mmCIF file of C-alpha atoms in Angstrom:
data_model
loop_
_atom_site.group_PDB
_atom_site.id
_atom_site.type_symbol
_atom_site.label_atom_id
_atom_site.label_comp_id
_atom_site.label_asym_id
_atom_site.label_seq_id
_atom_site.Cartn_x
_atom_site.Cartn_y
_atom_site.Cartn_z
ATOM 1 C CA MET A 1 78.709 83.913 157.189
ATOM 2 C CA ARG A 2 81.727 84.615 155.061
ATOM 3 C CA VAL A 3 81.763 87.982 153.376
ATOM 4 C CA LYS A 4 83.419 88.014 149.986
ATOM 5 C CA GLN A 5 85.451 91.038 149.055
ATOM 6 C CA LEU A 6 85.942 92.062 145.474
ATOM 7 C CA LYS A 7 89.461 93.244 144.722
ATOM 8 C CA TYR A 8 90.238 95.352 141.733
ATOM 9 C CA LYS A 9 93.709 96.369 140.678
ATOM 10 C CA VAL A 10 94.411 100.029 140.314
ATOM 11 C CA MET A 11 94.197 101.158 136.707
ATOM 12 C CA ALA A 12 97.742 102.448 136.805
ATOM 13 C CA VAL A 13 100.512 102.979 139.347
ATOM 14 C CA ILE A 14 100.738 106.713 139.802
ATOM 15 C CA ARG A 15 104.263 108.069 139.696
ATOM 16 C CA PHE A 16 105.158 111.567 138.655
ATOM 17 C CA SER A 17 107.653 114.385 139.200
ATOM 18 C CA ILE A 18 106.205 117.722 140.242
ATOM 19 C CA LEU A 19 109.255 119.570 138.902
ATOM 20 C CA GLY A 20 108.993 117.758 135.579
ATOM 21 C CA PHE A 21 105.311 118.597 135.416
ATOM 22 C CA ALA A 22 106.039 122.285 135.978
ATOM 23 C CA LEU A 23 108.710 122.231 133.237
ATOM 24 C CA LEU A 24 106.217 120.604 130.891
ATOM 25 C CA ILE A 25 103.722 123.387 131.584
ATOM 26 C CA ALA A 26 106.414 125.977 130.848
ATOM 27 C CA ALA A 27 107.355 124.249 127.589
ATOM 28 C CA ILE A 28 103.742 124.162 126.451
ATOM 29 C CA LEU A 29 103.377 127.872 127.197
ATOM 30 C CA LEU A 30 106.546 128.749 125.295
ATOM 31 C CA PHE A 31 105.945 126.688 122.185
ATOM 32 C CA SER A 32 102.204 127.191 121.839
ATOM 33 C CA CYS A 33 102.343 130.989 121.999
ATOM 34 C CA ASN A 34 103.794 133.660 119.792
ATOM 35 C CA LEU A 35 107.115 134.410 121.533
ATOM 36 C CA GLU A 36 106.911 138.092 120.596
ATOM 37 C CA ASP A 37 103.688 138.347 122.553
ATOM 38 C CA PHE A 38 104.943 136.293 125.476
ATOM 39 C CA ASN A 39 105.929 138.698 128.258
ATOM 40 C CA LEU A 40 107.031 137.188 131.549
ATOM 41 C CA LYS A 41 106.704 140.590 133.234
ATOM 42 C CA LYS A 42 102.947 140.262 132.896
ATOM 43 C CA LEU A 43 103.082 137.275 135.227
ATOM 44 C CA THR A 44 103.422 139.410 138.340
ATOM 45 C CA ASN A 45 102.195 136.663 140.631
ATOM 46 C CA LYS A 46 103.110 132.995 140.467
ATOM 47 C CA GLU A 47 99.678 132.222 141.816
ATOM 48 C CA ASP A 48 98.250 133.437 138.495
ATOM 49 C CA ILE A 49 99.150 129.978 137.176
ATOM 50 C CA ILE A 50 97.971 127.024 139.257
ATOM 51 C CA PRO A 51 98.670 123.761 137.456
ATOM 52 C CA LYS A 52 96.758 120.726 138.665
ATOM 53 C CA VAL A 53 97.880 117.125 138.712
ATOM 54 C CA TYR A 54 95.109 114.677 137.808
ATOM 55 C CA ALA A 55 95.395 110.902 138.159
ATOM 56 C CA PRO A 56 92.687 108.287 137.507
ATOM 57 C CA LEU A 57 92.741 105.617 140.201
ATOM 58 C CA ALA A 58 90.066 102.971 139.649
ATOM 59 C CA TYR A 59 86.825 102.222 137.850
ATOM 60 C CA GLY A 60 84.271 99.534 138.567
ATOM 61 C CA LYS A 61 80.804 98.540 137.377
ATOM 62 C CA PHE A 62 78.744 96.365 139.697
ATOM 63 C CA LYS A 63 75.353 94.740 139.915
ATOM 64 C CA VAL A 64 73.484 94.786 143.223
ATOM 65 C CA SER A 65 73.033 91.000 143.333
ATOM 66 C CA ASP A 66 76.791 90.482 142.877
ATOM 67 C CA LEU A 67 77.440 92.142 146.232
ATOM 68 C CA VAL A 68 74.795 90.387 148.335
ATOM 69 C CA THR A 69 75.850 87.226 150.190
ATOM 70 C CA SER A 70 72.378 86.281 151.462
ATOM 71 C CA PRO A 71 69.857 87.949 149.144
ATOM 72 C CA PRO A 72 66.428 88.848 150.508
ATOM 73 C CA LYS A 73 63.295 87.365 148.961
ATOM 74 C CA ASP A 74 62.308 89.021 145.694
ATOM 75 C CA ASN A 75 59.104 90.438 147.192
ATOM 76 C CA SER A 76 60.902 91.822 150.259
ATOM 77 C CA SER A 77 61.029 95.590 150.413
ATOM 78 C CA ILE A 78 64.349 97.314 150.990
ATOM 79 C CA PRO A 79 64.132 99.368 154.222
ATOM 80 C CA ALA A 80 64.167 103.130 153.854
ATOM 81 C CA VAL A 81 65.940 103.794 157.154
ATOM 82 C CA LEU A 82 68.470 101.022 157.781
ATOM 83 C CA GLY A 83 68.677 99.982 154.143
ATOM 84 C CA LEU A 84 70.508 96.940 152.788
ATOM 85 C CA ASP A 85 74.268 96.682 153.330
ATOM 86 C CA LEU A 86 76.206 95.304 150.376
ATOM 87 C CA ASN A 87 79.502 93.433 150.602
ATOM 88 C CA PRO A 88 82.431 95.885 150.794
ATOM 89 C CA ILE A 89 84.367 96.692 147.639
ATOM 90 C CA THR A 90 88.131 96.647 148.197
ATOM 91 C CA LEU A 91 90.456 98.481 145.819
ATOM 92 C CA ASN A 92 94.178 97.784 146.063
ATOM 93 C CA LYS A 93 96.278 100.966 145.928
ATOM 94 C CA THR A 94 99.834 99.653 146.344
ATOM 95 C CA GLY A 95 102.278 102.068 144.705
ATOM 96 C CA THR A 96 99.919 105.053 144.693
ATOM 97 C CA SER A 97 101.613 108.191 146.014
ATOM 98 C CA PHE A 98 100.638 111.850 145.986
ATOM 99 C CA ARG A 99 103.105 113.505 148.354
ATOM 100 C CA SER A 100 105.195 116.539 147.406
ATOM 101 C CA ALA A 101 106.342 119.743 149.047
ATOM 102 C CA ALA A 102 104.530 121.619 146.269
ATOM 103 C CA ILE A 103 101.195 119.946 147.023
ATOM 104 C CA ASP A 104 99.262 121.210 150.034
ATOM 105 C CA THR A 105 95.932 119.532 149.409
ATOM 106 C CA VAL A 106 94.850 116.385 147.608
ATOM 107 C CA PHE A 107 91.258 115.801 146.556
ATOM 108 C CA LEU A 108 89.815 112.326 146.125
ATOM 109 C CA ILE A 109 87.041 112.559 143.553
ATOM 110 C CA THR A 110 84.307 109.965 143.110
ATOM 111 C CA HIS A 111 81.885 109.993 140.181
ATOM 112 C CA PHE A 112 79.027 107.658 141.039
ATOM 113 C CA THR A 113 76.317 106.538 138.607
ATOM 114 C CA ASN A 114 73.333 104.996 140.369
ATOM 115 C CA ASN A 115 71.095 103.120 137.920
ATOM 116 C CA THR A 116 69.105 101.480 140.707
ATOM 117 C CA PRO A 117 65.634 102.588 141.889
ATOM 118 C CA CYS A 118 67.101 103.012 145.403
ATOM 119 C CA ASP A 119 69.033 105.737 147.134
ATOM 120 C CA MET A 120 72.653 104.697 147.713
ATOM 121 C CA SER A 121 75.459 105.797 149.996
ATOM 122 C CA PHE A 122 78.922 104.598 150.862
ATOM 123 C CA ILE A 123 81.652 105.060 153.458
ATOM 124 C CA LEU A 124 85.230 105.241 152.185
ATOM 125 C CA SER A 125 88.000 103.907 154.447
ATOM 126 C CA PHE A 126 91.743 103.373 154.218
ATOM 127 C CA TYR A 127 92.794 99.844 155.243
ATOM 128 C CA ASP A 128 95.900 97.830 155.974
ATOM 129 C CA SER A 129 95.370 94.357 154.491
ATOM 130 C CA LYS A 130 98.066 92.835 156.731
ATOM 131 C CA THR A 131 96.334 93.783 159.977
ATOM 132 C CA ASN A 132 92.829 94.251 158.540
ATOM 133 C CA PHE A 133 92.625 97.489 160.522
ATOM 134 C CA LYS A 134 91.205 100.779 159.363
ATOM 135 C CA ILE A 135 93.724 103.620 159.144
ATOM 136 C CA GLY A 136 92.543 107.116 160.048
ATOM 137 C CA LYS A 137 89.065 108.522 159.659
ATOM 138 C CA THR A 138 86.251 107.485 157.333
ATOM 139 C CA PHE A 139 84.683 109.539 154.556
ATOM 140 C CA PRO A 140 80.866 109.290 154.188
ATOM 141 C CA SER A 141 79.423 110.056 150.746
ATOM 142 C CA GLY A 142 75.997 111.244 151.789
ATOM 143 C CA VAL A 143 72.922 110.191 149.814
ATOM 144 C CA ILE A 144 73.287 109.416 146.113
ATOM 145 C CA PRO A 145 69.716 109.642 144.741
ATOM 146 C CA ALA A 146 68.114 106.885 142.693
ATOM 147 C CA ASP A 147 68.603 107.012 138.904
ATOM 148 C CA THR A 148 71.438 109.550 139.085
ATOM 149 C CA ILE A 149 74.155 109.756 136.444
ATOM 150 C CA ASP A 150 77.737 110.882 137.164
ATOM 151 C CA PHE A 151 77.082 112.131 140.704
ATOM 152 C CA PRO A 152 80.254 113.955 141.892
ATOM 153 C CA ILE A 153 81.575 113.535 145.444
ATOM 154 C CA GLN A 154 84.744 115.269 146.614
ATOM 155 C CA PHE A 155 86.805 114.397 149.687
ATOM 156 C CA ASN A 156 89.485 116.800 150.869
ATOM 157 C CA LEU A 157 92.590 114.938 152.089
ATOM 158 C CA ASP A 158 94.693 116.998 154.501
ATOM 159 C CA PRO A 159 98.361 116.068 155.183
ATOM 160 C CA THR A 160 97.352 113.572 157.885
ATOM 161 C CA ASP A 161 94.866 111.927 155.525
ATOM 162 C CA GLN A 162 97.542 111.779 152.824
ATOM 163 C CA ASP A 163 99.921 110.037 155.228
ATOM 164 C CA ASN A 164 97.178 107.576 156.192
ATOM 165 C CA LEU A 165 96.504 106.901 152.530
ATOM 166 C CA GLY A 166 100.211 106.327 151.978
ATOM 167 C CA ASN A 167 100.335 103.793 154.825
ATOM 168 C CA ALA A 168 97.221 101.945 153.644
ATOM 169 C CA THR A 169 97.264 99.072 151.192
ATOM 170 C CA ASP A 170 93.598 99.258 150.228
ATOM 171 C CA LEU A 171 90.639 101.562 149.795
ATOM 172 C CA LYS A 172 87.419 100.051 151.089
ATOM 173 C CA LEU A 173 83.918 101.138 150.061
ATOM 174 C CA SER A 174 81.055 100.033 152.338
ATOM 175 C CA ILE A 175 77.850 100.540 150.341
ATOM 176 C CA ASN A 176 74.258 100.801 151.503
ATOM 177 C CA LEU A 177 71.067 100.577 149.446
ATOM 178 C CA ALA A 178 67.796 102.125 150.724
ATOM 179 C CA SER A 179 64.300 102.790 149.461
ATOM 180 C CA PRO A 180 63.752 106.512 148.777
ATOM 181 C CA THR A 181 61.682 108.347 151.356
ATOM 182 C CA GLY A 182 57.986 107.692 150.808
ATOM 183 C CA LYS A 183 58.593 104.723 148.509
ATOM 184 C CA SER A 184 58.915 100.971 148.986
ATOM 185 C CA ILE A 185 61.311 99.294 146.552
ATOM 186 C CA PHE A 186 61.246 95.506 146.268
ATOM 187 C CA TYR A 187 64.527 93.626 146.058
ATOM 188 C CA LYS A 188 63.508 92.056 142.715
ATOM 189 C CA ASP A 189 63.338 95.556 141.198
ATOM 190 C CA ALA A 190 66.862 96.437 142.300
ATOM 191 C CA LYS A 191 68.894 93.203 142.217
ATOM 192 C CA ASN A 192 69.822 93.309 138.522
ATOM 193 C CA LYS A 193 70.425 97.053 138.325
ATOM 194 C CA PRO A 194 74.009 98.290 137.880
ATOM 195 C CA PHE A 195 75.959 101.110 139.436
ATOM 196 C CA THR A 196 79.409 102.433 138.574
ATOM 197 C CA ILE A 197 82.188 104.035 140.619
ATOM 198 C CA ASN A 198 84.981 106.129 139.102
ATOM 199 C CA LEU A 199 87.761 107.167 141.510
ATOM 200 C CA SER A 200 90.479 109.714 140.779
ATOM 201 C CA PHE A 201 92.827 112.144 142.497
ATOM 202 C CA TYR A 202 93.625 115.723 141.674
ATOM 203 C CA ALA A 203 95.913 118.228 143.370
ATOM 204 C CA PRO A 204 96.689 121.918 142.765
ATOM 205 C CA VAL A 205 100.451 122.557 142.571
ATOM 206 C CA ASN A 206 101.855 125.468 144.598
ATOM 207 C CA LEU A 207 104.554 126.896 142.269
ATOM 208 C CA ARG A 208 106.048 128.966 145.096
ATOM 209 C CA LYS A 209 107.214 125.719 146.737
ATOM 210 C CA LEU A 210 109.023 124.317 143.715
#
């Protein structure tokens, strides 16, 4: 059986200068305030200001039936324990970088909208398309309840994870669909239902390291 992978280009190649960002913050502070009231002595601690870099990465809307190679019969129930594995979603991230001496931690944020009658979950992995090998650890989402809008999931990427992300060419999402506990959902009731995934990064900037 040949598994099809859906590839989506990154919304934008993320390139930025941390120093330039800090200067922009300073300019905004200077020109949006009354200069007579602006007293730098009041800023006794650089940690009083913690700018954050935010970068949208990818967005996708999918239908369950689009990600099933061999669909079950319409009157087949989706298991509550093992569930139904969907074809992986592969997102190309070539050119994405989030490394700087002023950034200690990067957060990968997923906002997931589940319009299906099933519970959903996914495992996020970093992949090298040339070798088709996974790089580093995986990041499980946990359960995303049925009929949930804008469900936030946050993954903390330490320096090793950031290096693994930098070496990867793709982000892969392995998605599972399962009947909620105590319920039996038929495939026909879920196959045409959509779900959406919105991926982004954000990182607090440590001004002491600029």
